CSV table of C-alpha atoms in Angstrom, one decimal:
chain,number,residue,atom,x,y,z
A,28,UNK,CA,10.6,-29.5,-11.2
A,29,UNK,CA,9.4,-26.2,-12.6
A,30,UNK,CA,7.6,-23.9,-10.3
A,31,UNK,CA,5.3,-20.7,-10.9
A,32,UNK,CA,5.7,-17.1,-9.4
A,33,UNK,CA,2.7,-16.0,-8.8
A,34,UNK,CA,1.9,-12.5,-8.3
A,35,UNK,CA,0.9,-11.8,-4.4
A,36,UNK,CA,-1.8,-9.5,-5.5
A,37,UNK,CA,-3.0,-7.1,-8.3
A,38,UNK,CA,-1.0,-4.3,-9.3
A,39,UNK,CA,1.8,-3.7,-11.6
A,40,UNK,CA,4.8,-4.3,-12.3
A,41,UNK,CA,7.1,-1.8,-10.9
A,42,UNK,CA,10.6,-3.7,-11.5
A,43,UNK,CA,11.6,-7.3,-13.1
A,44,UNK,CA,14.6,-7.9,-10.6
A,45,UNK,CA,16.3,-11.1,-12.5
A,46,UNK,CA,17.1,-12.2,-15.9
A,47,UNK,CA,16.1,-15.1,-17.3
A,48,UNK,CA,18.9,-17.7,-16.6
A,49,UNK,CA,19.2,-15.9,-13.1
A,50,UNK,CA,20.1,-18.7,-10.2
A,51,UNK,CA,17.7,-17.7,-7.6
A,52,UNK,CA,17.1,-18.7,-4.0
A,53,UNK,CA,14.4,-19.4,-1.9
A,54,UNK,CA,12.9,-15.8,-0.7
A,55,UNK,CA,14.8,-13.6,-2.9
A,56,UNK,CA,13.2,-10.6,-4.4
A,57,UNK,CA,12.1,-11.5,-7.8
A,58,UNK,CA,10.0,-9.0,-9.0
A,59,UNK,CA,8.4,-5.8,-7.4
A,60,UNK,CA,4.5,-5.2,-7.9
A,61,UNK,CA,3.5,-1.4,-6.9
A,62,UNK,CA,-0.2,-1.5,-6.1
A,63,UNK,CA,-1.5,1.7,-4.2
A,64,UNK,CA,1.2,3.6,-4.4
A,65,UNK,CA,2.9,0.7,-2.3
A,66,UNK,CA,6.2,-1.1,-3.9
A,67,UNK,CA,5.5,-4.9,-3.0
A,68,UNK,CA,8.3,-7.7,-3.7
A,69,UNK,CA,6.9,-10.8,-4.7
A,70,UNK,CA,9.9,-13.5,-3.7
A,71,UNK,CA,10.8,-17.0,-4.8
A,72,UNK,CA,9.3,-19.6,-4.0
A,73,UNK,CA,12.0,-22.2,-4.2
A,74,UNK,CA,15.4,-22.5,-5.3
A,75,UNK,CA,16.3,-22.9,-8.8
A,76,UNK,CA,17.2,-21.0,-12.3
A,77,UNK,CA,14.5,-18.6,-14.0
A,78,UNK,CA,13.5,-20.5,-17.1
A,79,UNK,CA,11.0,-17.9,-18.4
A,80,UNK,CA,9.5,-14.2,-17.3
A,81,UNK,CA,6.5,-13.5,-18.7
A,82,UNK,CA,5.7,-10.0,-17.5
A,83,UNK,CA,7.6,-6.7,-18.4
A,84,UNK,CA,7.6,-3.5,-16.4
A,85,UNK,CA,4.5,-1.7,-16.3
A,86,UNK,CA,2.3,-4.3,-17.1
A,87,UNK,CA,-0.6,-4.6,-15.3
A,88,UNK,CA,-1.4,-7.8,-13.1
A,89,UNK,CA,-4.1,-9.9,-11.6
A,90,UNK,CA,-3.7,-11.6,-8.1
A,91,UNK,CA,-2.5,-15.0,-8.9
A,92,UNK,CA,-1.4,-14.6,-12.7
A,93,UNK,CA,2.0,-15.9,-13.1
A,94,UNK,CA,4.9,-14.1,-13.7
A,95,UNK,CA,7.6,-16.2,-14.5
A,96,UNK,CA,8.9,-19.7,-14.5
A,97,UNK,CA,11.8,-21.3,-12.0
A,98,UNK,CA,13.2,-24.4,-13.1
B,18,UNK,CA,-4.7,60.8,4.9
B,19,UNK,CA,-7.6,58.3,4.0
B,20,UNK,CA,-5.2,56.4,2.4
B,21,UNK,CA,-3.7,55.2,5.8
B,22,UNK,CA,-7.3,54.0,7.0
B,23,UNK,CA,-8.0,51.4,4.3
B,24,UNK,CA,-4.4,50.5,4.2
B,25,UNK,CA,-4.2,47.0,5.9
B,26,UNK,CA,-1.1,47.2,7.1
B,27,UNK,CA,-2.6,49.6,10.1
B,28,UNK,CA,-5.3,47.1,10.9
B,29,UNK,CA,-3.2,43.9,11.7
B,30,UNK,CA,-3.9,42.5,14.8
B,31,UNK,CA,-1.7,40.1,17.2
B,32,UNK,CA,-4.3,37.6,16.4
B,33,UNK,CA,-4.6,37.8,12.5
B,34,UNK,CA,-0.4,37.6,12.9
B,35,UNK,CA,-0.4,34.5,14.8
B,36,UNK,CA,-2.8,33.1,11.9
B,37,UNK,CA,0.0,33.6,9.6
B,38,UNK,CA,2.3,32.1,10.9
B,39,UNK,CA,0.0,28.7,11.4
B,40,UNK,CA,-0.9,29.3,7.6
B,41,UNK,CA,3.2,29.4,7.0
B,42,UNK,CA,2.8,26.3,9.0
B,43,UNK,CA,0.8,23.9,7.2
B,44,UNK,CA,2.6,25.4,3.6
B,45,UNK,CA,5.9,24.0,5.1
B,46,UNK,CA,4.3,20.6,6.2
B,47,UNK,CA,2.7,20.3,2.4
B,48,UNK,CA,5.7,21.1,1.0
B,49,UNK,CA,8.5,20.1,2.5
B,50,UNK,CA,7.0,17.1,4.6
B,51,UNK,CA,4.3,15.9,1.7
B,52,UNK,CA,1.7,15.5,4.3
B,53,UNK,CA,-1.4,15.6,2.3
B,54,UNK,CA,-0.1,18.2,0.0
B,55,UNK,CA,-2.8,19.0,-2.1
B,56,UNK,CA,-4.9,19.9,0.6
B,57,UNK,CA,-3.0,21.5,3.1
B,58,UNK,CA,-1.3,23.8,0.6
B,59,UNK,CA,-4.5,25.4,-0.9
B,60,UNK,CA,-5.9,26.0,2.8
B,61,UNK,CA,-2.5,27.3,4.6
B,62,UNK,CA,-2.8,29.6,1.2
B,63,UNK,CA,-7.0,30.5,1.9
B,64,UNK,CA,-5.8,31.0,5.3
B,65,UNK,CA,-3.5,33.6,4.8
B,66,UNK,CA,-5.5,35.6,2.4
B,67,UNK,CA,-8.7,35.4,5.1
B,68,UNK,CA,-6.3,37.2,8.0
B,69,UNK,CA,-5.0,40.0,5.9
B,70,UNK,CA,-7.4,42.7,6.9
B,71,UNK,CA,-9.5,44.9,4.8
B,72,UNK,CA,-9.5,42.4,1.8
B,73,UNK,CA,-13.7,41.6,1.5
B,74,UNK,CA,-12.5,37.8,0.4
B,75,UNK,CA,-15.1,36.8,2.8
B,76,UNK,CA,-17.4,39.5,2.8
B,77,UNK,CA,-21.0,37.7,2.5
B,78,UNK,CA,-22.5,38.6,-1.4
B,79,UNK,CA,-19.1,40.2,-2.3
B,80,UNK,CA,-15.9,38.1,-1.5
B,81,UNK,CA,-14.2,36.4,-4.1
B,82,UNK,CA,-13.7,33.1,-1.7
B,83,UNK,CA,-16.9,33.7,-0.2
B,84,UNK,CA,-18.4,33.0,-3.0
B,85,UNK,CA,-16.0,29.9,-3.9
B,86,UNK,CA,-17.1,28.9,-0.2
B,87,UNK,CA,-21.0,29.5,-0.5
B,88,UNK,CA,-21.6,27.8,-3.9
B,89,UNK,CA,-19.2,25.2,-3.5
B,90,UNK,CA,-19.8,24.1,0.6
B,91,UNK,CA,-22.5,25.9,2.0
B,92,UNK,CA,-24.3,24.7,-1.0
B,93,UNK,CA,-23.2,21.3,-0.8
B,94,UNK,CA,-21.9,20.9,-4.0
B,95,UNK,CA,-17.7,20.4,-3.6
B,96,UNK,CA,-17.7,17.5,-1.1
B,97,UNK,CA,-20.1,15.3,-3.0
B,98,UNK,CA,-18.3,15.6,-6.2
B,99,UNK,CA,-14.9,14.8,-4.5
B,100,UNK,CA,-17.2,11.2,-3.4
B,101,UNK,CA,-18.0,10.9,-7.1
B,102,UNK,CA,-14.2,11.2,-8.0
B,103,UNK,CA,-13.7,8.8,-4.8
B,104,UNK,CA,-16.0,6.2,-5.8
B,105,UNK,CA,-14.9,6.2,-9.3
B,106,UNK,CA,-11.6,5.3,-7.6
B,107,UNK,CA,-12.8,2.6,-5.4
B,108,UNK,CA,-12.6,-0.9,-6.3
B,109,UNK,CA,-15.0,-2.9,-3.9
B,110,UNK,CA,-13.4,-6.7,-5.0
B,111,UNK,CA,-11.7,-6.7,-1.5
B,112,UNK,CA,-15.2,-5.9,0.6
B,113,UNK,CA,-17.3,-8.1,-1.6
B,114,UNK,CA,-14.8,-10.8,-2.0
B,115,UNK,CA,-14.6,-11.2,2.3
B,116,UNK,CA,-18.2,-9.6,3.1
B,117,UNK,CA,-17.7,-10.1,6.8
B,118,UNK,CA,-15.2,-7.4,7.0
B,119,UNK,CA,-17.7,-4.7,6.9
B,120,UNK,CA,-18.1,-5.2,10.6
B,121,UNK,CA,-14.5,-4.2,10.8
B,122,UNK,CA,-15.4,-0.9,8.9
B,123,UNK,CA,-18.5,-0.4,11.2
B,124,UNK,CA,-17.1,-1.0,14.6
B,125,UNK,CA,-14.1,1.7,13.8
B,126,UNK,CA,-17.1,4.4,13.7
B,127,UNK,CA,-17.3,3.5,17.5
B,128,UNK,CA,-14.5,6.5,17.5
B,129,UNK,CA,-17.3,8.6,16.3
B,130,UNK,CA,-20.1,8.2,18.6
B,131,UNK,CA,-17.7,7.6,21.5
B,132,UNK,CA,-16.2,11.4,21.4
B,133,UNK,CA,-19.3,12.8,20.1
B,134,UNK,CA,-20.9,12.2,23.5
B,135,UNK,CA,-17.7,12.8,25.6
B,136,UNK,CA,-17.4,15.9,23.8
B,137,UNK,CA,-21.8,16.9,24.6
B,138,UNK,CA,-20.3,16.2,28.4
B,139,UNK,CA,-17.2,18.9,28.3
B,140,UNK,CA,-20.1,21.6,27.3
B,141,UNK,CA,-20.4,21.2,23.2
B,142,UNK,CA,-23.6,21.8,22.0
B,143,UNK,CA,-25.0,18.3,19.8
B,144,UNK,CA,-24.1,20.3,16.3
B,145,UNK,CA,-20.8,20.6,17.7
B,146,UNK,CA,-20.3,17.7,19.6
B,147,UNK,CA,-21.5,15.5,16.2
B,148,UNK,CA,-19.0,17.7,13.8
B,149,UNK,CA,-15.7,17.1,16.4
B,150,UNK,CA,-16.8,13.5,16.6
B,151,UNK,CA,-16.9,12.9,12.8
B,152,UNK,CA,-13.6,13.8,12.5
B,153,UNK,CA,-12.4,10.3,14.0
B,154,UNK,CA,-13.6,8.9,10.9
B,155,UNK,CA,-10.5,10.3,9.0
B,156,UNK,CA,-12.5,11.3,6.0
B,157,UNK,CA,-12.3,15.2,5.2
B,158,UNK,CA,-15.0,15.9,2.3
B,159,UNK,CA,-17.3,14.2,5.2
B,160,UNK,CA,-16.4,15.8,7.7
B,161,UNK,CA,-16.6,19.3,5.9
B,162,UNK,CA,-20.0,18.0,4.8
B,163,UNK,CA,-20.9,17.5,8.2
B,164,UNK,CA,-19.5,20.6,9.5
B,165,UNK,CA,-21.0,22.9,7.2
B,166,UNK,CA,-24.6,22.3,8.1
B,167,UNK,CA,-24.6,21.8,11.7
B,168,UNK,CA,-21.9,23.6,13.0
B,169,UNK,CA,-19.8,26.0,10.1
B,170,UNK,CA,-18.2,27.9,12.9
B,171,UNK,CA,-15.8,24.8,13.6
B,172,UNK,CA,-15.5,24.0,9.7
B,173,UNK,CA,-11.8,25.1,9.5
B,174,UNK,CA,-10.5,24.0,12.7
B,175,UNK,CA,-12.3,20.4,12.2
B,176,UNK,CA,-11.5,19.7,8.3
B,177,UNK,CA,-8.1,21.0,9.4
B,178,UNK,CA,-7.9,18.4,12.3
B,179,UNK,CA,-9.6,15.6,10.2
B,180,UNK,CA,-6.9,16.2,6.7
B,181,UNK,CA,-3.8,16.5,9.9
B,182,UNK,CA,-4.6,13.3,11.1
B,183,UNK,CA,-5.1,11.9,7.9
B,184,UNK,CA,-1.6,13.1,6.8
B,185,UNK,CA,-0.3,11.9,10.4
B,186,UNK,CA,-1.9,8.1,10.0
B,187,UNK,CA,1.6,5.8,9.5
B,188,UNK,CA,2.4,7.9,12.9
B,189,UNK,CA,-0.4,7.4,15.1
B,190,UNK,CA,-1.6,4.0,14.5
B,191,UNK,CA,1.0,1.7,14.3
B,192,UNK,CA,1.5,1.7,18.3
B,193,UNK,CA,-1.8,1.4,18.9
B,194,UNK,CA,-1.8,-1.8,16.8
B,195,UNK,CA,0.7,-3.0,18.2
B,196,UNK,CA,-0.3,-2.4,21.8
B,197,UNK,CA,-3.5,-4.5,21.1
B,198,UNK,CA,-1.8,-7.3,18.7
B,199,UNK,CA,0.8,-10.0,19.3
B,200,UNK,CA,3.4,-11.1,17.0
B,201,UNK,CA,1.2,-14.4,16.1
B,202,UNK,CA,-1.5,-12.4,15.3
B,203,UNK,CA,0.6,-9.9,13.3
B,204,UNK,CA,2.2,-13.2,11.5
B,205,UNK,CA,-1.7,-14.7,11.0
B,206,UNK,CA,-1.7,-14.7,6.8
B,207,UNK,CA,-5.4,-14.5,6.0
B,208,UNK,CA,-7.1,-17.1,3.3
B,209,UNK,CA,-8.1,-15.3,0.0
B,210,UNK,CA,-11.6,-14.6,-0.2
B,211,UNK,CA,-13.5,-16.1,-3.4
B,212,UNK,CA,-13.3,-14.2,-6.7
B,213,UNK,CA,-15.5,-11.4,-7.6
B,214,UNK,CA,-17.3,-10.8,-11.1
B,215,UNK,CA,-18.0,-8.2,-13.7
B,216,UNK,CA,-21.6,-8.0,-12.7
B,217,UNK,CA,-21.1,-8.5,-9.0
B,218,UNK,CA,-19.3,-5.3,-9.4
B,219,UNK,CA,-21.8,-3.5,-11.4
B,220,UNK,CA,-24.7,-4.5,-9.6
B,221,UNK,CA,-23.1,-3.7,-6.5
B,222,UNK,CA,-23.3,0.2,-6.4
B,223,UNK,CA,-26.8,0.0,-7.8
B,224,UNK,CA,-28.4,-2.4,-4.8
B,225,UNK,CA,-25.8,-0.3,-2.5
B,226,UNK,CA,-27.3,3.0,-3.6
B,227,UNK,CA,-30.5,1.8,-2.9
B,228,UNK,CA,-30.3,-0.2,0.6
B,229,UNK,CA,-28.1,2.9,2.5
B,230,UNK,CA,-30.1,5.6,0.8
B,231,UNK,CA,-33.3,4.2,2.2
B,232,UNK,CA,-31.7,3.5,5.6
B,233,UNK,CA,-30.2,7.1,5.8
B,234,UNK,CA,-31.9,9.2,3.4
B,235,UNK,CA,-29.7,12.6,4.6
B,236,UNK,CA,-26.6,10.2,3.6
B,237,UNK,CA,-28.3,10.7,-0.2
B,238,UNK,CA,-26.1,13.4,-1.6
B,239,UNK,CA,-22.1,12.0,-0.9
B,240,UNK,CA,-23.6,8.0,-1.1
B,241,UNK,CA,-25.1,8.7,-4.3
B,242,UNK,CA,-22.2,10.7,-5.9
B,243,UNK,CA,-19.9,7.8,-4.3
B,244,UNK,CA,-22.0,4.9,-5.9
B,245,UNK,CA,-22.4,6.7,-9.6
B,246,UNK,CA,-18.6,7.1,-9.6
B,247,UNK,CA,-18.4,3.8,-9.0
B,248,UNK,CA,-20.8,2.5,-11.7
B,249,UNK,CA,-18.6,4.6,-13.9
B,250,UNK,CA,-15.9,2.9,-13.2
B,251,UNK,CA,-17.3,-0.7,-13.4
B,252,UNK,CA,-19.7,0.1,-16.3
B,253,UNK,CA,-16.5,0.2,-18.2
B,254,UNK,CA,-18.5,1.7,-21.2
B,255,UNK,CA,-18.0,5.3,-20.1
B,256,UNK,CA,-13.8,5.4,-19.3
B,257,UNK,CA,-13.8,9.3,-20.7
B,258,UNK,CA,-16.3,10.0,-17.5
B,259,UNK,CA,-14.3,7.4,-14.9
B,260,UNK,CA,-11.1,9.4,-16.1
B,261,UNK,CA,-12.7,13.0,-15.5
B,262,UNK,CA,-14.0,12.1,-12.3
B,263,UNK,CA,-10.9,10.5,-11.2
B,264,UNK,CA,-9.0,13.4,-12.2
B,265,UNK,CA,-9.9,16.6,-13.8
B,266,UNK,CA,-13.1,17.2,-11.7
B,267,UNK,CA,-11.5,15.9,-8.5
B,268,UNK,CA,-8.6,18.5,-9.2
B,269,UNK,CA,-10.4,21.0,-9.9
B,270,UNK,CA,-12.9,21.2,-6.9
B,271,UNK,CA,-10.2,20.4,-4.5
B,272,UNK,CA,-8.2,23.4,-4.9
B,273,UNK,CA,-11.6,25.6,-4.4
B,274,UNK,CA,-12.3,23.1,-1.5
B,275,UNK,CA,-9.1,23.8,0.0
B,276,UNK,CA,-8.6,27.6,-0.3
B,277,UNK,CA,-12.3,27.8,1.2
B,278,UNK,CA,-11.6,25.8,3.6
B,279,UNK,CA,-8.7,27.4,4.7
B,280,UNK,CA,-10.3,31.3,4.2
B,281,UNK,CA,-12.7,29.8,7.1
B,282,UNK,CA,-10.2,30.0,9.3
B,283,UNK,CA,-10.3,33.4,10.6
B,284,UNK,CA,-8.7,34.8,13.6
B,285,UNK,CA,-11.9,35.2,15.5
B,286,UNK,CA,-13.5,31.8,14.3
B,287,UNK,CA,-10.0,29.5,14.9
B,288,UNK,CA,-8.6,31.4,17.6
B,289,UNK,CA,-10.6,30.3,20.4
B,290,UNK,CA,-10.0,28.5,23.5
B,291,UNK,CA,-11.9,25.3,22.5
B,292,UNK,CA,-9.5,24.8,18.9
B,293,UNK,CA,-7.0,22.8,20.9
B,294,UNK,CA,-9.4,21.0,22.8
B,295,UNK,CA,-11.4,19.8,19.0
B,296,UNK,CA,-7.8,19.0,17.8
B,297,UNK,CA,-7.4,16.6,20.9
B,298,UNK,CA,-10.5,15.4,21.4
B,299,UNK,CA,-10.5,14.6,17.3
B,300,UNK,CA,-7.6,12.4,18.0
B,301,UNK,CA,-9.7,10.4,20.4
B,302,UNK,CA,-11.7,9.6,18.3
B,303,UNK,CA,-9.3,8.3,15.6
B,304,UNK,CA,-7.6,6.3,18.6
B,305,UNK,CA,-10.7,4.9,19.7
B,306,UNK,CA,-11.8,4.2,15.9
B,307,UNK,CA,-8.7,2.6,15.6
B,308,UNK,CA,-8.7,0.2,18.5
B,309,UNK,CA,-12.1,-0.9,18.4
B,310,UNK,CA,-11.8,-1.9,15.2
B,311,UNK,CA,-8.4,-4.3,16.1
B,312,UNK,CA,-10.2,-5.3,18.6
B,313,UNK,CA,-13.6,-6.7,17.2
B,314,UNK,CA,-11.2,-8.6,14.5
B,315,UNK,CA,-9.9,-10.2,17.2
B,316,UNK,CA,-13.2,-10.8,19.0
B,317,UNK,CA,-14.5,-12.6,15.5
B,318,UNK,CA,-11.2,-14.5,15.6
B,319,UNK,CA,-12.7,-16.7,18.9
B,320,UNK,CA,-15.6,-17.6,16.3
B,321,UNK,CA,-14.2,-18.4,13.3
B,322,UNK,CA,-11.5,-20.8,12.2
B,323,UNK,CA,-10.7,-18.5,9.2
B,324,UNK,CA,-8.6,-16.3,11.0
B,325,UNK,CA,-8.5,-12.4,10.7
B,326,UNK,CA,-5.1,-10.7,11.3
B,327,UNK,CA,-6.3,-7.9,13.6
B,328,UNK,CA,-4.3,-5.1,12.0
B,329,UNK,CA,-6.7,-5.0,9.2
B,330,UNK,CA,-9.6,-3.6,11.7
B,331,UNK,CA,-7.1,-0.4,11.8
B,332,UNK,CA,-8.1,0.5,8.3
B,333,UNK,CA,-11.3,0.6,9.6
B,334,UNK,CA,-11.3,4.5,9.8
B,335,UNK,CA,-11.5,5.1,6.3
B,336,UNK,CA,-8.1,7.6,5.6
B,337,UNK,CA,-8.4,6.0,2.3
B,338,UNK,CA,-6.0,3.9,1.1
B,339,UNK,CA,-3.7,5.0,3.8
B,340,UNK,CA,-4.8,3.5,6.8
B,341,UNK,CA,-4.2,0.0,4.2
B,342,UNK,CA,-0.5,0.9,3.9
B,343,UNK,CA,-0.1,1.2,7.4
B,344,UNK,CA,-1.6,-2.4,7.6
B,345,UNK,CA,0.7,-3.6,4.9
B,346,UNK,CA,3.7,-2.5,6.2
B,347,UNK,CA,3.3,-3.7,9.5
B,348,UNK,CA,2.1,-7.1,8.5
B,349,UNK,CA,5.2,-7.0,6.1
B,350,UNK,CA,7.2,-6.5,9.5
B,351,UNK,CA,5.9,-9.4,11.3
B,352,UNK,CA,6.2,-11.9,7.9
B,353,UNK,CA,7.7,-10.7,5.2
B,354,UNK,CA,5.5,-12.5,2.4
B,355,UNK,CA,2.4,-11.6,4.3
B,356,UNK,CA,0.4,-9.0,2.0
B,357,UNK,CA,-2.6,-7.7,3.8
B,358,UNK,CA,-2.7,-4.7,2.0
B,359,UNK,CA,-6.0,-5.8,-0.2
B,360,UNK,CA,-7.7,-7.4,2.7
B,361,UNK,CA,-7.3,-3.9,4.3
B,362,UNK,CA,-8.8,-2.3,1.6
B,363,UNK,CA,-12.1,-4.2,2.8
B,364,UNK,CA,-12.7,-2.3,5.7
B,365,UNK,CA,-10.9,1.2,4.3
B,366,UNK,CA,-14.0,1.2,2.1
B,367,UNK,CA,-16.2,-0.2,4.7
B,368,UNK,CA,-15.0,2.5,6.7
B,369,UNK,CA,-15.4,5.7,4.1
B,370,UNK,CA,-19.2,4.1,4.2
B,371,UNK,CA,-19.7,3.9,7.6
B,372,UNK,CA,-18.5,7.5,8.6
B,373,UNK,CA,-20.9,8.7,5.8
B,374,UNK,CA,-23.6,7.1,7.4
B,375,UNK,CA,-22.8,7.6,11.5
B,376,UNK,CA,-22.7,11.1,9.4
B,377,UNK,CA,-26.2,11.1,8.1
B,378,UNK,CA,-27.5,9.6,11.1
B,379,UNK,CA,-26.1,13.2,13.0
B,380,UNK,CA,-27.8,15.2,10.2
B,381,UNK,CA,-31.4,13.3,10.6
B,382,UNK,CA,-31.2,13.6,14.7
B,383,UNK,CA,-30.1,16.7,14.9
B,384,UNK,CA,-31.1,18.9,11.9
């Protein structure tokens, strides 16, 4: 079942940690939003393999916008 | 051998010396340490050039920095357009989004009022009592503001104490949080508030303006600068003016703020017996600020099943967005996917507001 990253809060993106493909786990660091001068890491949700990122570095995002897609 | 007598070499005194070396201070702890560089490094520099004798820098109609310090402070004209810069900054989404957190911003100025009459009771005159109180709102162009009209003998010492414990906020307030929190309430994740319009945000500094302006009319000159920055910003027709308020103007008028700030301090104005005690009884009030503000979060917790995490009434003080990291991290510590850093923003902003106004309520009593 395919589940959305979402981004914790508004910012941007400071650093894409995985590759699409990536096996990820439950609470790892997937990407890292920088908001304030703050580095934030937004984790998984769930267990499962990154189907799609849709966010670069540097972009800017809103609370809630999704990032990428784990499958 | 008139030479010798204007040299100022001859006219050091033990005092000006031991103002050097807490100029040499503060340019180390800009430097090396980063604690609020762009401020401390301008004033450690102004305070170095105001102790070497014989210079006329701050010789009244002649000085150089005199002149930077009368037409930029005593005329009121620096600190308000550092709030323009500020407010052009300042995104209120977080306060409007959760409006009860204002309280949190409010009940921080308790700091204020608290040492402000403690201080009145260890011999302070009101001016000077209401200038070493301000300074526990964390919020220098204020407290400068403050300082300059009612009491501009303590100006250096106070902005100095006000931009130290600024610089020194991830240090001093995490234990008091933690002191006053438990773990569960650390771990408490708080539910989003709604979401906040376009116009919401353009209306707001308009009605703002008006409302706190005629409440407090002395808080006119830094809430109006404030609230036109911010229409700036969420106007989002002029970006060219956002942009040099944020930056360019805001550059500029800081490093005159600073190196006039710092040529204050003179040996005879900082050097006094009572410096210490404004430096301790500052951080009272920033304590106090701090812990009243925890604590009426967790007083509004008993009546309210959307819970607060009480570490965001620490950002109550406004030491903008600072006070908000501190929150962050330490929320971060208790749960690591628990991001309270824009719910603190809430009451940073509330705060900024608040000391402005416990600031204009000092100028209409006592002025």
């Amino acid at each position: 079942m395919a589940q959305e990253v979402l981004a914790a809060l508004s910012g941007n993106i400071w650093k894409v940690s995985v590759e699409v493909g990536d096996k990820v786990e439950e609470d790892d660091e997937v990407f890292v939003v920088e908001a304030l001068k703050m580095e934030i890491p937004v984790y998984a949700p769930c267990d499962g393999t990154i189907s799609e990122i849709k966010v670069k570095k540097g972009d800017a995002v809103e609370e809630d916008d999704v990032l990428a897609v784990i499958d | 051998m008139a030479i010798f007598e204007h040299m100022g070499v001859f006219a050091v005194t033990p005092g000006t010396a031991v103002m050097w070396l807490i100029s040499l201070t503060l340019i180390y702890l800009a430097i090396s340490k980063k604690y609020e560089p762009l401020l401390l490094l301008p004033i450690g520099f102004g305070i170095l050039i105001a102790n070497l004798p014989l210079t006329e820098l701050m010789v009244p109609g002649e000085g150089l920095i005199w002149r930077f310090y009368h037409y930029g402070i005593e005329w009121e004209v620096i600190p308000p357009l550092i709030f323009l810069g500020l407010g052009a900054l300042t995104d209120f989404g977080p306060l409007l989004s959760q409006p009860r957190l204002i309280f949190l911003g409010a009940a921080a100025q308790a700091g204020v009022y608290v040492t402000f009459f403690a201080a009145t009771s260890f011999g302070f005159t009101l001016e000077e009592a209401a200038t070493i109180g301000i300074i526990g709102g964390a919020d220098g162009p204020t407290t400068i503001f403050l300082a300059a009209k009612l009491a501009p003998h303590l100006l250096g010492a106070c902005a100095v104490a006000a931009y130290s414990y600024m610089a020194l906020v991830p240090i001093i307030q995490p234990p008091i949080m933690r002191l006053l929190t438990t773990e569960n309430e650390r771990r408490i994740r708080m539910k989003k508030g709604r979401k906040i319009g376009a116009r919401e945000k353009l209306f707001f500094p308009i009605a703002a303006t008006v409302v706190i302006i005629l409440l407090v009319p002395a808080s006119a000159p830094l809430i109006a600068m404030f609230m036109l920055g911010n229409l700036f910003r969420e106007s989002k027709v002029v970006d060219r003016l956002t942009d040099a308020a944020q930056n360019s103007l805001m550059n500029i008028v800081t490093i005159f703020l600073g190196i006039s700030v710092g040529a204050t301090m003179t040996a005879e104005n900082f050097l006094r017996n009572d410096v210490l005690f404004i430096f301790f009884l500052g951080l009272v009030a920033f304590i106090i600020g701090t812990a009243t503000g925890v604590i009426l979060a967790k007083l509004m917790n008993l009546f309210t099943s959307n819970k607060i995490n009480p570490l965001i009434g620490g950002a109550g003080v406004s030491a903008v967005p600072m006070a908000a990291r501190v929150v962050q991290r330490m929320g971060v510590e208790a749960d690591k996917k628990n991001n309270l850093l824009m719910f603190a923003m809430g009451p940073n902003i509330a705060g900024v507001i608040g000391t402005v106004i416990a600031a204009g309520i000092f100028l209409t009593l006592l002025k």
